[in-house]
mmCIF file of C-alpha atoms in Angstrom:
data_model
loop_
_atom_site.group_PDB
_atom_site.id
_atom_site.type_symbol
_atom_site.label_atom_id
_atom_site.label_comp_id
_atom_site.label_asym_id
_atom_site.label_seq_id
_atom_site.Cartn_x
_atom_site.Cartn_y
_atom_site.Cartn_z
ATOM 1 C CA MET A 1 217.209 50.685 107.056
ATOM 2 C CA GLU A 2 213.827 51.260 105.424
ATOM 3 C CA ARG A 3 213.279 49.392 102.182
ATOM 4 C CA TYR A 4 211.430 51.302 99.487
ATOM 5 C CA LEU A 5 209.548 49.647 96.656
ATOM 6 C CA LYS A 6 211.240 49.272 93.288
ATOM 7 C CA HIS A 7 209.601 50.452 90.094
ATOM 8 C CA HIS A 8 208.499 46.979 88.987
ATOM 9 C CA GLU A 9 206.950 46.328 92.409
ATOM 10 C CA ILE A 10 204.977 49.555 92.200
ATOM 11 C CA ILE A 11 203.806 48.646 88.701
ATOM 12 C CA ASN A 12 202.603 45.243 89.929
ATOM 13 C CA LYS A 13 200.688 46.762 92.836
ATOM 14 C CA THR A 14 199.046 49.466 90.746
ATOM 15 C CA LYS A 15 198.087 46.789 88.226
ATOM 16 C CA GLN A 16 196.513 44.857 91.089
ATOM 17 C CA ILE A 17 194.414 47.928 91.869
ATOM 18 C CA SER A 18 193.496 48.402 88.214
ATOM 19 C CA ASP A 19 192.528 44.758 87.750
ATOM 20 C CA SER A 20 190.787 43.979 91.011
ATOM 21 C CA TYR A 21 189.832 47.069 92.996
ATOM 22 C CA VAL A 22 186.219 48.191 92.641
ATOM 23 C CA LEU A 23 185.692 51.894 93.182
ATOM 24 C CA ASP A 24 182.366 52.758 94.759
ATOM 25 C CA GLN A 25 180.963 55.901 93.113
ATOM 26 C CA GLY A 26 178.297 55.809 95.788
ATOM 27 C CA VAL A 27 180.619 57.389 98.348
ATOM 28 C CA PHE A 28 180.710 60.553 96.238
ATOM 29 C CA ASP A 29 176.975 60.427 95.545
ATOM 30 C CA GLU A 30 176.262 60.112 99.258
ATOM 31 C CA VAL A 31 178.062 63.385 99.967
ATOM 32 C CA ILE A 32 175.908 65.131 97.352
ATOM 33 C CA ASP A 33 172.660 63.644 98.679
ATOM 34 C CA GLN A 34 173.468 64.620 102.261
ATOM 35 C CA LEU A 35 174.251 68.216 101.349
ATOM 36 C CA LEU A 36 171.276 68.715 99.045
ATOM 37 C CA ASN A 37 169.013 67.446 101.826
ATOM 38 C CA SER A 38 170.650 69.653 104.456
ATOM 39 C CA GLU A 39 169.433 72.993 105.834
ATOM 40 C CA LEU A 40 172.576 74.807 104.710
ATOM 41 C CA ASP A 41 172.315 77.762 102.353
ATOM 42 C CA SER A 42 173.544 77.284 98.797
ATOM 43 C CA GLU A 43 176.974 78.862 99.338
ATOM 44 C CA ASP A 44 177.713 76.682 102.350
ATOM 45 C CA VAL A 45 176.470 73.612 100.475
ATOM 46 C CA ILE A 46 178.964 74.266 97.694
ATOM 47 C CA LEU A 47 181.888 75.124 99.963
ATOM 48 C CA GLU A 48 181.327 72.150 102.238
ATOM 49 C CA GLY A 49 180.699 69.880 99.282
ATOM 50 C CA PHE A 50 183.932 71.042 97.669
ATOM 51 C CA GLN A 51 185.982 70.143 100.730
ATOM 52 C CA ARG A 52 184.177 66.900 101.481
ATOM 53 C CA LEU A 53 184.555 65.640 97.914
ATOM 54 C CA LEU A 54 188.254 66.511 97.950
ATOM 55 C CA GLN A 55 188.579 64.590 101.215
ATOM 56 C CA GLU A 56 186.758 61.661 99.649
ATOM 57 C CA VAL A 57 189.465 61.498 96.999
ATOM 58 C CA ASP A 58 192.025 61.210 99.809
ATOM 59 C CA TYR A 59 189.970 58.497 101.508
ATOM 60 C CA GLU A 60 189.589 56.565 98.252
ATOM 61 C CA ILE A 61 193.341 56.616 97.671
ATOM 62 C CA GLY A 62 193.792 55.347 101.215
ATOM 63 C CA ARG A 63 191.407 52.471 100.541
ATOM 64 C CA MET A 64 193.286 51.550 97.369
ATOM 65 C CA GLU A 65 196.614 51.706 99.184
ATOM 66 C CA HIS A 66 195.260 49.405 101.877
ATOM 67 C CA PHE A 67 193.962 47.036 99.203
ATOM 68 C CA ALA A 68 197.389 46.784 97.543
ATOM 69 C CA ASN A 69 199.483 47.141 100.714
ATOM 70 C CA LEU A 70 201.054 50.410 99.588
ATOM 71 C CA THR A 71 202.536 53.077 101.857
ATOM 72 C CA ALA A 72 203.568 56.408 100.392
ATOM 73 C CA SER A 73 207.093 57.615 101.088
ATOM 74 C CA CYS A 74 205.992 61.264 100.775
ATOM 75 C CA PHE A 75 206.595 63.338 103.899
ATOM 76 C CA LYS A 76 205.798 66.811 105.206
ATOM 77 C CA GLY A 77 208.182 69.317 103.708
ATOM 78 C CA CYS A 78 208.922 67.180 100.644
ATOM 79 C CA ALA A 79 207.647 69.566 97.989
ATOM 80 C CA PHE A 80 209.204 68.480 94.708
ATOM 81 C CA CYS A 81 205.773 67.776 93.216
ATOM 82 C CA CYS A 82 204.785 71.378 94.034
ATOM 83 C CA TYR A 83 206.706 72.478 90.939
ATOM 84 C CA PHE A 84 204.477 70.613 88.495
ATOM 85 C CA PRO A 85 201.812 72.490 86.514
ATOM 86 C CA ILE A 86 198.494 72.474 88.371
ATOM 87 C CA VAL A 87 195.575 72.852 85.975
ATOM 88 C CA LEU A 88 192.011 73.282 87.183
ATOM 89 C CA SER A 89 188.688 74.564 85.947
ATOM 90 C CA LYS A 90 187.513 78.106 86.534
ATOM 91 C CA MET A 91 184.668 76.658 88.604
ATOM 92 C CA GLU A 92 187.059 74.877 90.955
ATOM 93 C CA ALA A 93 189.321 77.916 91.173
ATOM 94 C CA LYS A 94 186.451 80.231 92.124
ATOM 95 C CA ILE A 95 185.200 77.855 94.816
ATOM 96 C CA MET A 96 188.742 77.392 96.080
ATOM 97 C CA PHE A 97 189.271 81.150 96.379
ATOM 98 C CA ARG A 98 185.976 81.608 98.203
ATOM 99 C CA SER A 99 187.095 78.871 100.595
ATOM 100 C CA ILE A 100 190.362 80.733 101.221
ATOM 101 C CA GLU A 101 188.381 83.922 101.870
ATOM 102 C CA ASN A 102 186.761 82.052 104.767
ATOM 103 C CA PHE A 103 190.119 81.272 106.384
ATOM 104 C CA SER A 104 191.081 83.147 109.560
ATOM 105 C CA GLU A 105 192.331 86.710 109.101
ATOM 106 C CA ASP A 106 195.904 85.768 110.043
ATOM 107 C CA ARG A 107 195.960 82.871 107.656
ATOM 108 C CA LYS A 108 194.514 84.912 104.783
ATOM 109 C CA LYS A 109 197.019 87.699 105.394
ATOM 110 C CA ALA A 110 199.903 85.241 105.270
ATOM 111 C CA ILE A 111 198.687 83.900 101.915
ATOM 112 C CA TYR A 112 197.998 87.323 100.398
ATOM 113 C CA ASP A 113 201.329 88.747 101.602
ATOM 114 C CA HIS A 114 203.094 85.733 100.134
ATOM 115 C CA TRP A 115 201.375 86.296 96.793
ATOM 116 C CA ASP A 116 202.549 89.917 96.727
ATOM 117 C CA LEU A 117 206.153 88.718 96.904
ATOM 118 C CA TYR A 118 205.604 85.682 94.689
ATOM 119 C CA TYR A 119 204.128 87.513 91.711
ATOM 120 C CA GLU A 120 206.891 90.109 91.860
ATOM 121 C CA LYS A 121 209.714 87.584 92.173
ATOM 122 C CA TYR A 122 208.503 85.185 89.481
ATOM 123 C CA ALA A 123 206.928 87.659 87.043
ATOM 124 C CA LYS A 124 209.107 86.664 84.087
ATOM 125 C CA THR A 125 208.852 82.920 84.752
ATOM 126 C CA LEU A 126 205.097 83.141 85.262
ATOM 127 C CA LYS A 127 204.694 84.821 81.907
ATOM 128 C CA GLU A 128 206.605 81.986 80.250
ATOM 129 C CA ALA A 129 204.588 79.341 82.112
ATOM 130 C CA ALA A 130 201.254 80.963 81.272
ATOM 131 C CA GLY A 131 202.111 80.774 77.591
ATOM 132 C CA MET A 132 202.527 77.002 77.669
ATOM 133 C CA ASP A 133 199.764 74.822 76.245
ATOM 134 C CA HIS A 134 198.454 72.871 79.231
ATOM 135 C CA ASN A 135 196.950 70.286 76.874
ATOM 136 C CA ALA A 136 200.280 69.388 75.234
ATOM 137 C CA ASP A 137 202.070 66.233 76.394
ATOM 138 C CA GLU A 138 205.495 67.876 76.492
ATOM 139 C CA THR A 139 204.346 70.772 78.688
ATOM 140 C CA LYS A 140 204.663 68.950 81.999
ATOM 141 C CA LEU A 141 208.425 68.491 81.657
ATOM 142 C CA ALA A 142 208.988 71.965 80.219
ATOM 143 C CA TYR A 143 206.992 73.547 83.046
ATOM 144 C CA LYS A 144 208.825 71.524 85.696
ATOM 145 C CA LYS A 145 212.164 72.696 84.302
ATOM 146 C CA LEU A 146 211.119 76.292 84.976
ATOM 147 C CA ASN A 147 211.542 75.537 88.689
ATOM 148 C CA LEU A 148 208.422 77.595 89.402
ATOM 149 C CA PRO A 149 206.893 76.744 92.784
ATOM 150 C CA CYS A 150 203.164 76.597 93.336
ATOM 151 C CA PRO A 151 201.898 79.975 94.601
ATOM 152 C CA LEU A 152 200.462 78.172 97.632
ATOM 153 C CA LEU A 153 203.790 76.642 98.668
ATOM 154 C CA ASP A 154 205.157 78.256 101.819
ATOM 155 C CA PRO A 155 208.830 78.957 101.000
ATOM 156 C CA GLU A 156 209.891 78.638 104.643
ATOM 157 C CA THR A 157 208.107 75.443 105.697
ATOM 158 C CA GLN A 158 207.773 73.873 102.234
ATOM 159 C CA THR A 159 204.151 73.063 103.043
ATOM 160 C CA CYS A 160 200.866 74.015 101.402
ATOM 161 C CA MET A 161 199.245 77.179 102.726
ATOM 162 C CA ALA A 162 195.764 75.976 101.762
ATOM 163 C CA TYR A 163 196.234 72.271 102.320
ATOM 164 C CA GLU A 164 192.612 71.261 102.917
ATOM 165 C CA VAL A 165 191.438 72.829 99.655
ATOM 166 C CA ARG A 166 194.458 71.995 97.483
ATOM 167 C CA PRO A 167 193.437 70.791 93.996
ATOM 168 C CA ILE A 168 193.104 67.186 92.861
ATOM 169 C CA PRO A 169 196.503 66.957 91.095
ATOM 170 C CA CYS A 170 198.198 67.689 94.427
ATOM 171 C CA ARG A 171 196.390 64.755 96.032
ATOM 172 C CA THR A 172 196.695 62.085 93.375
ATOM 173 C CA TYR A 173 200.466 62.111 92.714
ATOM 174 C CA LEU A 174 202.222 59.841 95.217
ATOM 175 C CA ASN A 175 205.618 58.220 95.521
ATOM 176 C CA TYR A 176 206.064 54.709 96.921
ATOM 177 C CA ALA A 177 209.767 54.481 96.072
ATOM 178 C CA ASP A 178 212.827 56.147 97.554
ATOM 179 C CA PRO A 179 211.998 59.880 97.972
ATOM 180 C CA LYS A 180 215.325 60.805 96.406
ATOM 181 C CA VAL A 181 213.948 59.975 92.940
ATOM 182 C CA CYS A 182 211.789 63.098 93.174
ATOM 183 C CA ALA A 183 214.802 65.185 94.185
ATOM 184 C CA GLU A 184 217.032 63.857 91.426
ATOM 185 C CA GLN A 185 214.674 63.796 88.431
ATOM 186 C CA HIS A 186 212.130 66.139 86.902
ATOM 187 C CA LEU A 187 209.803 63.303 85.860
ATOM 188 C CA PRO A 188 210.736 60.166 87.783
ATOM 189 C CA GLN A 189 209.060 56.965 86.635
ATOM 190 C CA GLU A 190 208.459 55.604 90.125
ATOM 191 C CA PRO A 191 205.633 57.853 91.446
ATOM 192 C CA SER A 192 202.049 56.820 90.774
ATOM 193 C CA SER A 193 199.121 58.966 89.724
ATOM 194 C CA TYR A 194 195.487 58.374 90.658
ATOM 195 C CA GLU A 195 194.357 61.116 88.303
ATOM 196 C CA PHE A 196 191.417 58.976 87.132
ATOM 197 C CA LEU A 197 189.751 59.917 90.421
ATOM 198 C CA TYR A 198 189.362 63.437 89.083
ATOM 199 C CA ASN A 199 186.465 62.320 86.903
ATOM 200 C CA HIS A 200 184.546 60.898 89.886
ATOM 201 C CA TYR A 201 185.159 63.994 91.981
ATOM 202 C CA PHE A 202 184.364 66.422 89.157
ATOM 203 C CA GLU A 203 181.148 64.677 88.191
ATOM 204 C CA ALA A 204 180.030 65.000 91.807
ATOM 205 C CA ILE A 205 180.918 68.671 92.320
ATOM 206 C CA ASN A 206 179.397 69.511 88.932
ATOM 207 C CA GLU A 207 176.182 67.695 89.856
ATOM 208 C CA LEU A 208 175.994 69.586 93.136
ATOM 209 C CA VAL A 209 176.385 72.966 91.452
ATOM 210 C CA GLN A 210 174.068 72.013 88.598
ATOM 211 C CA VAL A 211 171.191 71.022 90.886
ATOM 212 C CA LEU A 212 171.474 74.276 92.827
ATOM 213 C CA TYR A 213 171.744 76.262 89.588
ATOM 214 C CA GLU A 214 168.623 74.635 88.150
ATOM 215 C CA ASN A 215 166.811 75.442 91.401
ATOM 216 C CA GLY A 216 167.675 79.115 90.924
ATOM 217 C CA GLU A 217 170.176 79.239 93.806
ATOM 218 C CA ASN A 218 173.374 81.299 93.997
ATOM 219 C CA VAL A 219 176.146 78.938 92.886
ATOM 220 C CA LEU A 220 179.190 81.279 93.223
ATOM 221 C CA VAL A 221 180.220 80.652 89.613
ATOM 222 C CA ASP A 222 179.085 81.398 86.073
ATOM 223 C CA TYR A 223 177.456 78.092 85.306
ATOM 224 C CA PRO A 224 177.952 76.185 83.061
ATOM 225 C CA GLY A 225 180.654 78.250 81.333
ATOM 226 C CA ASP A 226 183.127 78.004 84.232
ATOM 227 C CA VAL A 227 182.948 74.215 84.080
ATOM 228 C CA TRP A 228 184.719 74.032 80.729
ATOM 229 C CA SER A 229 187.378 76.736 81.150
ATOM 230 C CA TYR A 230 190.768 75.447 82.340
ATOM 231 C CA ASP A 231 194.065 77.144 83.136
ATOM 232 C CA TYR A 232 197.060 76.999 85.457
ATOM 233 C CA LEU A 233 196.493 77.750 89.135
ATOM 234 C CA PRO A 234 199.002 80.656 89.112
ATOM 235 C CA VAL A 235 197.084 82.218 86.208
ATOM 236 C CA TRP A 236 193.751 82.036 88.039
ATOM 237 C CA ILE A 237 195.308 83.528 91.173
ATOM 238 C CA GLU A 238 196.899 86.373 89.230
ATOM 239 C CA LYS A 239 193.585 87.280 87.591
ATOM 240 C CA TRP A 240 191.893 87.200 90.977
ATOM 241 C CA ARG A 241 194.534 89.499 92.461
ATOM 242 C CA GLU A 242 194.277 91.933 89.544
ATOM 243 C CA GLY A 243 190.569 92.408 90.224
ATOM 244 C CA THR A 244 189.587 91.017 86.847
ATOM 245 C CA TRP A 245 188.275 87.813 88.351
ATOM 246 C CA HIS A 246 184.588 88.573 87.925
ATOM 247 C CA GLU A 247 185.166 89.723 84.366
ATOM 248 C CA LEU A 248 186.507 86.338 83.257
#
């Protein structure tokens, strides 16, 4: 029978990371340098940079897990964390949507058809969620209690429909304890969050867009205004679907 870590063991290991692990910002900077020195056009630089920096967050978590001998108990189809509020900047949302537009036709159709059903089924709940202050401490629990799935969660497979471009919050919340704690509690104490990595990632993607912007290139977003505007992922998607995206 597999033995899962207890809460105090997880705390000790995350403290070990906090006290002794040295994060190398250079791995993010290297991605930026490589892309800015590439022959890609500005749009491809941003889209590739977006995905590579997201992947670097995954790699960095893997390095920290190796350092502290941690193995996540999360598994494919375990989607309890997909009911948490996902907040991201308008800049990230726009780049994410452009990335989805580059998916295959079949894959895009599956996502867009799902959204048609999703926004009809959850209209009332979405309105309630959108009215919640995403900066308030109590919002996370209140939002979770709505039982509102992420609009990118496939209801049949319980997997992400845009996995490679899923936002940072989806990547940095991991459980090292018995998976049942996520099923039994809205906010279990056992899972760990590496949300501090968001700052490293965001500084890098912002630098990439800023350099291109200052060089007069097309940066896909309204810079710098989109950097500082935040909202829930379902809200950004709904505005995009309504055709008001470019008016934001």
